[in-house]
């Protein structure tokens, strides 16, 4: 955690390697300001909007038309009537925008921006497991976290995000739920429902590495700190949290709470949004970075707008089936 030993030497170098230039020197800031101007001009000529996830680099918030969590971004994607959506986030988020708004051109500035959770389940493995379990539990429903590929979503009865997973599970008529792919979110949902949750064994490498010992050490040093944790964290970490929330849920909580100091137990980028939007309160951050999220840069965003690629495309039959699971999520999960 931020308050404890900071990495240094080769450890620090290996952590920073995928991030590129992260030193906000005066020269770098001037270069970023030029890029912001260039991107804003390109947005107008390309009739484009930029949607950005809360974990993006803070300079991307300066060009984004909308910043939010997965649920807010999915909803916002359905409302875009501009020709082009540039998605500053990871691959499954850009795919979700394309699934929900297929007549728009959707660009992802760097196709390497994946997700360890999305990688932990394939459509073939899910179809096989679903068939095995349905033989035992005929009422089984499959709930897929949005952090999945389009062809995995196409195998699901409903999707969910971190902010509506419990509502979606509760809203389905089935008593047995196969929950893919996050074992930690599945355990959290199980703690909130009487239904029977069968978990896949995936996890987010960013959240899964956070330990209760790290949280305990910060709480011991700062007993008054309010601990906000993302449900992708381990169960023993969530047990130490004052609130379990999606990324935007944390932003709302920080605004509304009478507390002034928070330990933000999620990817570090969210703390940048909190610092920008909630001045006067203090945020201790976890120093955990998602290298996939950080692959998106202003330079890459400018190039995507200029070249109108890389573009997200999907086979129509997969898109239609995935859209059904996402629409069910909106219906049940708000
Ligand atoms: P949120 O939907 O809470 O923003 O989470 C997305 C994500 O990828 C968390 O790791
Ligand atoms: Fe995926 Fe974790 Fe990165 Fe979110 S933080 S995009 S779940 S790897």
Short mmCIF file of C-alpha atoms and ligand atoms in Angstrom, two decimals:
data_model
loop_
_atom_site.label_atom_id
_atom_site.label_comp_id
_atom_site.label_asym_id
_atom_site.label_seq_id
_atom_site.Cartn_x
_atom_site.Cartn_y
_atom_site.Cartn_z
CA UNK A 1 0.00 0.00 0.00
CA UNK A 2 1.04 3.59 -0.61
CA UNK A 3 1.89 4.33 3.00
CA UNK A 4 4.33 1.40 3.16
CA UNK A 5 7.65 0.53 1.51
CA UNK A 6 7.85 2.08 -1.96
CA UNK A 7 9.45 -0.11 -4.67
CA UNK A 8 12.86 1.02 -5.87
CA UNK A 9 15.73 -0.05 -8.16
CA UNK A 10 15.06 -2.91 -10.61
CA UNK A 11 11.63 -3.61 -9.04
CA UNK A 12 10.52 -0.02 -9.73
CA UNK A 13 11.97 -0.15 -13.26
CA UNK A 14 10.10 -3.37 -14.08
CA UNK A 15 6.86 -1.85 -12.78
CA UNK A 16 7.28 1.29 -14.85
CA UNK A 17 8.52 -0.41 -18.04
CA UNK A 18 5.08 -0.93 -19.64
CA UNK A 19 4.01 2.58 -18.76
CA UNK A 20 6.36 4.59 -20.98
CA UNK A 21 6.98 8.18 -19.96
CA UNK A 22 5.14 8.78 -16.68
CA UNK A 23 7.20 11.66 -15.32
CA UNK A 24 5.03 14.80 -15.49
CA UNK A 25 7.89 17.22 -16.08
CA UNK A 26 7.20 20.73 -17.46
CA UNK A 27 8.37 19.60 -20.93
CA UNK A 28 6.20 16.50 -20.87
CA UNK A 29 3.16 18.55 -19.75
CA UNK A 30 3.71 21.03 -22.60
CA UNK A 31 3.87 18.10 -25.06
CA UNK A 32 0.68 16.64 -23.55
CA UNK A 33 -1.09 20.01 -23.87
CA UNK A 34 -0.19 20.09 -27.61
CA UNK A 35 -1.62 16.59 -27.98
CA UNK A 36 -4.82 17.59 -26.19
CA UNK A 37 -5.30 20.46 -28.67
CA UNK A 38 -4.58 18.16 -31.62
CA UNK A 39 -7.04 15.52 -30.36
CA UNK A 40 -9.79 18.06 -29.74
CA UNK A 41 -9.44 19.35 -33.32
CA UNK A 42 -9.47 15.79 -34.73
CA UNK A 43 -12.56 14.92 -32.68
CA UNK A 44 -14.44 17.69 -34.49
CA UNK A 45 -13.33 16.74 -38.02
CA UNK A 46 -13.90 13.02 -37.38
CA UNK A 47 -17.28 13.51 -35.64
CA UNK A 48 -15.96 11.44 -32.76
CA UNK A 49 -16.52 11.12 -29.04
CA UNK A 50 -14.09 9.70 -26.52
CA UNK A 51 -15.28 7.39 -23.74
CA UNK A 52 -12.71 6.70 -21.01
CA UNK A 53 -12.59 4.30 -18.08
CA UNK A 54 -11.77 5.55 -14.57
CA UNK A 55 -8.38 3.74 -14.63
CA UNK A 56 -7.02 5.68 -17.59
CA UNK A 57 -4.02 8.01 -17.38
CA UNK A 58 -5.16 11.41 -16.02
CA UNK A 59 -4.21 13.29 -19.21
CA UNK A 60 -6.82 11.21 -21.07
CA UNK A 61 -9.53 12.64 -18.80
CA UNK A 62 -8.75 16.01 -20.46
CA UNK A 63 -9.93 14.81 -23.88
CA UNK A 64 -12.68 12.42 -22.77
CA UNK A 65 -16.33 13.34 -23.35
CA UNK A 66 -17.35 10.84 -20.68
CA UNK A 67 -15.41 9.10 -17.87
CA UNK A 68 -16.96 6.27 -15.88
CA UNK A 69 -17.09 2.67 -14.69
CA UNK A 70 -18.00 -0.30 -16.90
CA UNK A 71 -21.76 0.03 -16.40
CA UNK A 72 -21.83 3.79 -17.02
CA UNK A 73 -19.63 3.39 -20.12
CA UNK A 74 -21.85 0.63 -21.52
CA UNK A 75 -24.93 2.80 -21.00
CA UNK A 76 -23.23 5.85 -22.48
CA UNK A 77 -22.18 3.82 -25.56
CA UNK A 78 -25.86 3.15 -26.34
CA UNK A 79 -26.51 6.92 -26.43
CA UNK A 80 -23.71 7.98 -28.79
CA UNK A 81 -24.94 9.31 -32.11
CA UNK A 82 -21.56 10.60 -33.33
CA UNK A 83 -20.01 8.59 -36.20
CA UNK A 84 -17.04 7.32 -34.20
CA UNK A 85 -16.41 6.21 -30.63
CA UNK A 86 -12.79 6.17 -29.48
CA UNK A 87 -12.65 3.91 -26.48
CA UNK A 88 -9.94 4.69 -23.96
CA UNK A 89 -10.14 1.52 -21.91
CA UNK A 90 -9.55 -2.17 -22.55
CA UNK A 91 -10.64 -4.47 -25.38
CA UNK A 92 -13.76 -5.96 -23.77
CA UNK A 93 -15.08 -2.43 -23.06
CA UNK A 94 -14.63 -1.34 -26.68
CA UNK A 95 -16.31 -4.58 -27.80
CA UNK A 96 -19.23 -3.88 -25.47
CA UNK A 97 -19.65 -0.45 -27.09
CA UNK A 98 -19.68 -2.09 -30.55
CA UNK A 99 -22.17 -4.77 -29.42
CA UNK A 100 -24.55 -2.12 -28.10
CA UNK A 101 -24.14 0.48 -30.84
CA UNK A 102 -23.17 -1.50 -33.95
CA UNK A 103 -23.65 1.25 -36.54
CA UNK A 104 -20.91 3.40 -34.95
CA UNK A 105 -17.25 2.96 -35.80
CA UNK A 106 -15.51 1.90 -32.55
CA UNK A 107 -11.76 2.45 -32.25
CA UNK A 108 -9.44 1.10 -29.54
CA UNK A 109 -6.13 3.02 -29.66
CA UNK A 110 -4.05 -0.07 -28.76
CA UNK A 111 -5.31 -3.59 -29.47
CA UNK A 112 -2.91 -5.02 -26.88
CA UNK A 113 -5.06 -3.47 -24.13
CA UNK A 114 -6.57 -6.76 -22.92
CA UNK A 115 -7.62 -8.02 -19.48
CA UNK A 116 -6.44 -10.98 -17.38
CA UNK A 117 -10.03 -11.74 -16.38
CA UNK A 118 -11.32 -11.76 -19.96
CA UNK A 119 -8.43 -14.09 -20.85
CA UNK A 120 -9.41 -16.62 -18.20
CA UNK A 121 -12.47 -18.03 -19.99
CA UNK A 122 -13.11 -19.10 -23.59
CA UNK A 123 -16.51 -19.60 -25.21
CA UNK A 124 -15.69 -23.28 -25.88
CA UNK A 125 -14.77 -24.03 -22.25
CA UNK A 126 -17.83 -22.17 -21.02
CA UNK A 127 -20.19 -24.04 -23.38
CA UNK A 128 -18.76 -27.36 -22.17
CA UNK A 129 -19.04 -26.48 -18.46
CA UNK A 130 -22.56 -25.13 -18.94
CA UNK A 131 -23.68 -28.40 -20.57
CA UNK A 132 -22.12 -30.47 -17.73
CA UNK A 133 -23.77 -28.36 -15.03
CA UNK A 134 -27.19 -28.21 -16.75
CA UNK A 135 -27.27 -32.02 -16.60
CA UNK A 136 -27.14 -31.68 -12.80
CA UNK A 137 -29.02 -28.37 -12.32
CA UNK A 138 -31.59 -27.97 -15.14
CA UNK A 139 -32.45 -24.41 -14.01
CA UNK A 140 -28.80 -23.23 -14.24
CA UNK A 141 -28.28 -19.68 -15.55
CA UNK A 142 -24.93 -18.26 -16.65
CA UNK A 143 -24.01 -14.78 -15.50
CA UNK A 144 -20.98 -13.29 -17.26
CA UNK A 145 -19.06 -10.35 -15.87
CA UNK A 146 -18.64 -7.70 -18.60
CA UNK A 147 -14.92 -8.39 -18.37
CA UNK A 148 -15.31 -11.13 -21.01
CA UNK A 149 -14.96 -11.38 -24.79
CA UNK A 150 -18.01 -10.99 -27.04
CA UNK A 151 -18.15 -14.72 -27.81
CA UNK A 152 -18.18 -15.54 -24.07
CA UNK A 153 -20.99 -12.98 -23.54
CA UNK A 154 -22.86 -14.75 -26.35
CA UNK A 155 -22.86 -17.94 -24.18
CA UNK A 156 -24.32 -16.11 -21.14
CA UNK A 157 -27.93 -15.61 -20.03
CA UNK A 158 -27.10 -12.20 -18.58
CA UNK A 159 -24.08 -9.98 -18.13
CA UNK A 160 -23.28 -7.93 -15.03
CA UNK A 161 -20.74 -5.38 -13.84
CA UNK A 162 -19.20 -4.80 -10.43
CA UNK A 163 -22.00 -2.37 -9.60
CA UNK A 164 -25.02 -4.57 -10.42
CA UNK A 165 -23.83 -8.20 -10.06
CA UNK A 166 -25.97 -8.91 -6.99
CA UNK A 167 -29.11 -7.34 -8.54
CA UNK A 168 -28.67 -9.33 -11.76
CA UNK A 169 -28.23 -12.63 -9.89
CA UNK A 170 -31.23 -11.88 -7.65
CA UNK A 171 -33.37 -10.89 -10.64
CA UNK A 172 -32.88 -14.12 -12.58
CA UNK A 173 -35.50 -16.86 -12.03
CA UNK A 174 -32.80 -19.57 -11.50
CA UNK A 175 -31.55 -20.79 -8.13
CA UNK A 176 -28.22 -22.08 -9.54
CA UNK A 177 -25.90 -19.56 -11.14
CA UNK A 178 -22.65 -20.27 -12.95
CA UNK A 179 -20.73 -17.03 -12.47
CA UNK A 180 -17.84 -16.32 -14.88
CA UNK A 181 -14.97 -15.54 -14.79
CA UNK A 182 -14.08 -13.71 -11.54
CA UNK A 183 -13.85 -16.01 -8.51
CA UNK A 184 -13.59 -13.01 -6.16
CA UNK A 185 -16.66 -11.20 -7.46
CA UNK A 186 -18.46 -14.57 -7.39
CA UNK A 187 -17.54 -15.00 -3.70
CA UNK A 188 -18.74 -11.47 -2.96
CA UNK A 189 -22.07 -12.13 -4.73
CA UNK A 190 -22.40 -15.40 -2.79
CA UNK A 191 -22.02 -13.43 0.45
CA UNK A 192 -25.02 -11.27 -0.58
CA UNK A 193 -27.47 -13.91 -1.88
CA UNK A 194 -29.09 -17.17 -0.79
CA UNK A 195 -28.83 -18.53 -4.34
CA UNK A 196 -26.18 -21.07 -5.15
CA UNK A 197 -23.21 -19.53 -6.99
CA UNK A 198 -20.82 -21.78 -8.89
CA UNK A 199 -17.65 -19.81 -9.54
CA UNK A 200 -15.22 -19.93 -12.48
CA UNK A 201 -11.60 -19.75 -11.36
CA UNK A 202 -10.41 -16.52 -13.02
CA UNK A 203 -9.19 -13.38 -11.33
CA UNK A 204 -7.89 -9.91 -12.02
CA UNK A 205 -4.12 -9.93 -11.51
CA UNK A 206 -4.25 -6.33 -10.26
CA UNK A 207 -6.76 -6.88 -7.46
CA UNK A 208 -5.89 -10.48 -6.59
CA UNK A 209 -2.35 -9.51 -5.49
CA UNK A 210 -3.66 -7.23 -2.70
CA UNK A 211 -3.46 -8.94 0.71
CA UNK A 212 -5.28 -8.44 4.02
CA UNK A 213 -1.89 -7.91 5.69
CA UNK A 214 -1.34 -4.81 3.51
CA UNK A 215 -4.74 -3.40 4.40
CA UNK A 216 -4.27 -4.30 8.07
CA UNK A 217 -0.94 -2.46 8.19
CA UNK A 218 -2.49 0.74 6.78
CA UNK A 219 -5.46 0.48 9.17
CA UNK A 220 -3.10 0.04 12.12
CA UNK A 221 -1.17 3.17 11.11
CA UNK A 222 -4.30 5.19 10.23
CA UNK A 223 -7.18 3.85 12.36
CA UNK A 224 -9.60 6.56 11.14
CA UNK A 225 -9.09 5.81 7.42
CA UNK A 226 -12.22 4.69 5.53
CA UNK A 227 -11.41 1.59 3.42
CA UNK A 228 -13.11 1.38 0.01
CA UNK A 229 -12.50 -1.90 -1.86
CA UNK A 230 -13.39 -3.17 -5.32
CA UNK A 231 -15.25 -6.51 -5.36
CA UNK A 232 -12.52 -8.02 -7.59
CA UNK A 233 -10.39 -8.14 -4.40
CA UNK A 234 -10.03 -11.34 -2.38
CA UNK A 235 -12.69 -12.16 0.21
CA UNK A 236 -10.23 -11.68 3.11
CA UNK A 237 -9.47 -8.19 1.79
CA UNK A 238 -13.17 -7.31 1.39
CA UNK A 239 -13.73 -8.40 4.99
CA UNK A 240 -11.59 -5.42 6.07
CA UNK A 241 -13.43 -2.86 3.92
CA UNK A 242 -15.94 -0.26 5.09
CA UNK A 243 -17.59 -0.32 1.66
CA UNK A 244 -17.37 -2.62 -1.39
CA UNK A 245 -17.96 -0.55 -4.52
CA UNK A 246 -17.41 -0.24 -8.26
CA UNK A 247 -14.91 2.41 -9.35
CA UNK A 248 -17.57 5.10 -9.87
CA UNK A 249 -19.28 3.93 -6.67
CA UNK A 250 -16.07 4.91 -4.88
CA UNK A 251 -16.13 8.38 -6.47
CA UNK A 252 -19.74 8.92 -5.32
CA UNK A 253 -18.94 7.59 -1.83
CA UNK A 254 -15.94 9.94 -1.48
CA UNK A 255 -18.09 12.93 -2.53
CA UNK A 256 -20.97 12.10 -0.19
CA UNK A 257 -19.17 10.70 2.87
CA UNK A 258 -18.44 12.81 5.92
CA UNK A 259 -15.06 11.04 6.17
CA UNK A 260 -12.02 12.91 4.86
CA UNK A 261 -9.39 10.16 4.50
CA UNK A 262 -9.80 7.03 2.38
CA UNK A 263 -7.76 3.99 1.48
CA UNK A 264 -8.67 3.27 -2.15
CA UNK A 265 -8.22 -0.47 -2.70
CA UNK A 266 -8.33 -0.79 -6.47
CA UNK A 267 -6.22 0.08 -9.51
CA UNK A 268 -4.22 3.22 -8.87
CA UNK A 269 -5.67 5.30 -11.74
CA UNK A 270 -8.91 5.84 -9.86
CA UNK A 271 -7.03 7.87 -7.27
CA UNK A 272 -6.12 10.35 -10.02
CA UNK A 273 -9.81 10.93 -10.74
CA UNK A 274 -10.50 11.27 -7.02
CA UNK A 275 -7.70 13.81 -6.58
CA UNK A 276 -9.01 15.85 -9.51
CA UNK A 277 -12.68 15.69 -8.50
CA UNK A 278 -12.69 15.60 -4.72
CA UNK A 279 -10.19 18.23 -3.56
CA UNK A 280 -9.81 18.72 0.16
CA UNK A 281 -10.03 14.99 0.97
CA UNK A 282 -7.07 12.65 1.27
CA UNK A 283 -6.69 9.40 -0.68
CA UNK A 284 -4.17 6.66 0.11
CA UNK A 285 -3.74 4.53 -2.95
CA UNK A 286 -2.83 0.92 -3.54
CA UNK A 287 0.00 1.50 -6.08
CA UNK A 288 -1.37 -1.34 -8.20
CA UNK A 289 -1.36 -0.57 -11.90
CA UNK A 290 -3.17 -2.38 -14.69
CA UNK A 291 -0.61 -2.42 -17.48
CA UNK A 292 -3.38 -3.11 -20.01
CA UNK A 293 -5.24 0.08 -19.10
CA UNK A 294 -2.01 2.06 -19.23
CA UNK A 295 -1.31 0.97 -22.83
CA UNK A 296 -3.73 3.68 -23.93
CA UNK A 297 -1.94 7.01 -24.36
CA UNK A 298 -2.69 10.45 -25.80
CA UNK A 299 -0.33 9.66 -28.68
CA UNK A 300 -2.20 6.43 -29.47
CA UNK A 301 -5.55 8.21 -29.19
CA UNK A 302 -4.40 10.93 -31.60
CA UNK A 303 -3.16 8.28 -34.08
CA UNK A 304 -6.43 6.31 -33.83
CA UNK A 305 -8.45 9.45 -34.63
CA UNK A 306 -6.13 10.41 -37.48
CA UNK A 307 -6.00 6.92 -39.09
CA UNK A 308 -9.48 5.70 -38.04
CA UNK A 309 -8.02 2.47 -36.73
CA UNK A 310 -7.59 0.01 -35.01
CA UNK A 311 -11.30 -0.67 -35.43
CA UNK A 312 -13.35 -3.21 -33.44
CA UNK A 313 -15.41 -5.53 -35.62
CA UNK A 314 -17.56 -8.53 -34.66
CA UNK A 315 -19.37 -11.34 -36.46
CA UNK A 316 -23.05 -10.31 -36.49
CA UNK A 317 -24.37 -13.60 -35.02
CA UNK A 318 -22.00 -13.28 -32.02
CA UNK A 319 -22.89 -9.61 -31.61
CA UNK A 320 -26.63 -10.31 -31.55
CA UNK A 321 -26.31 -13.05 -28.91
CA UNK A 322 -23.93 -10.96 -26.78
CA UNK A 323 -26.32 -7.98 -27.06
CA UNK A 324 -29.12 -10.14 -25.61
CA UNK A 325 -27.03 -10.87 -22.49
CA UNK A 326 -26.16 -7.18 -22.08
CA UNK A 327 -29.78 -6.10 -22.54
CA UNK A 328 -30.83 -8.60 -19.88
CA UNK A 329 -28.30 -6.91 -17.60
CA UNK A 330 -29.87 -3.48 -18.17
CA UNK A 331 -33.33 -4.99 -17.56
CA UNK A 332 -32.38 -6.71 -14.28
CA UNK A 333 -29.50 -4.59 -13.03
CA UNK A 334 -30.65 -1.06 -13.76
P1 LIG B 1 -15.59 -1.04 -12.75
O1 LIG B 1 -16.74 -1.49 -13.57
O2 LIG B 1 -15.86 -1.02 -11.28
O3 LIG B 1 -15.07 0.27 -13.26
O4 LIG B 1 -14.41 -2.11 -12.90
C1 LIG B 1 -13.81 -2.40 -14.13
C2 LIG B 1 -12.56 -3.14 -14.00
O5 LIG B 1 -11.94 -3.57 -14.93
C3 LIG B 1 -12.08 -3.37 -12.65
O6 LIG B 1 -10.86 -3.98 -12.68
FE1 LIG B 2 -8.86 -6.50 -16.33
FE2 LIG B 2 -7.98 -6.21 -13.84
FE3 LIG B 2 -7.09 -4.58 -15.71
FE4 LIG B 2 -9.65 -4.40 -14.83
S1 LIG B 2 -7.78 -3.99 -13.67
S2 LIG B 2 -8.94 -4.36 -16.95
S3 LIG B 2 -10.11 -6.57 -14.46
S4 LIG B 2 -6.74 -6.80 -15.63
#
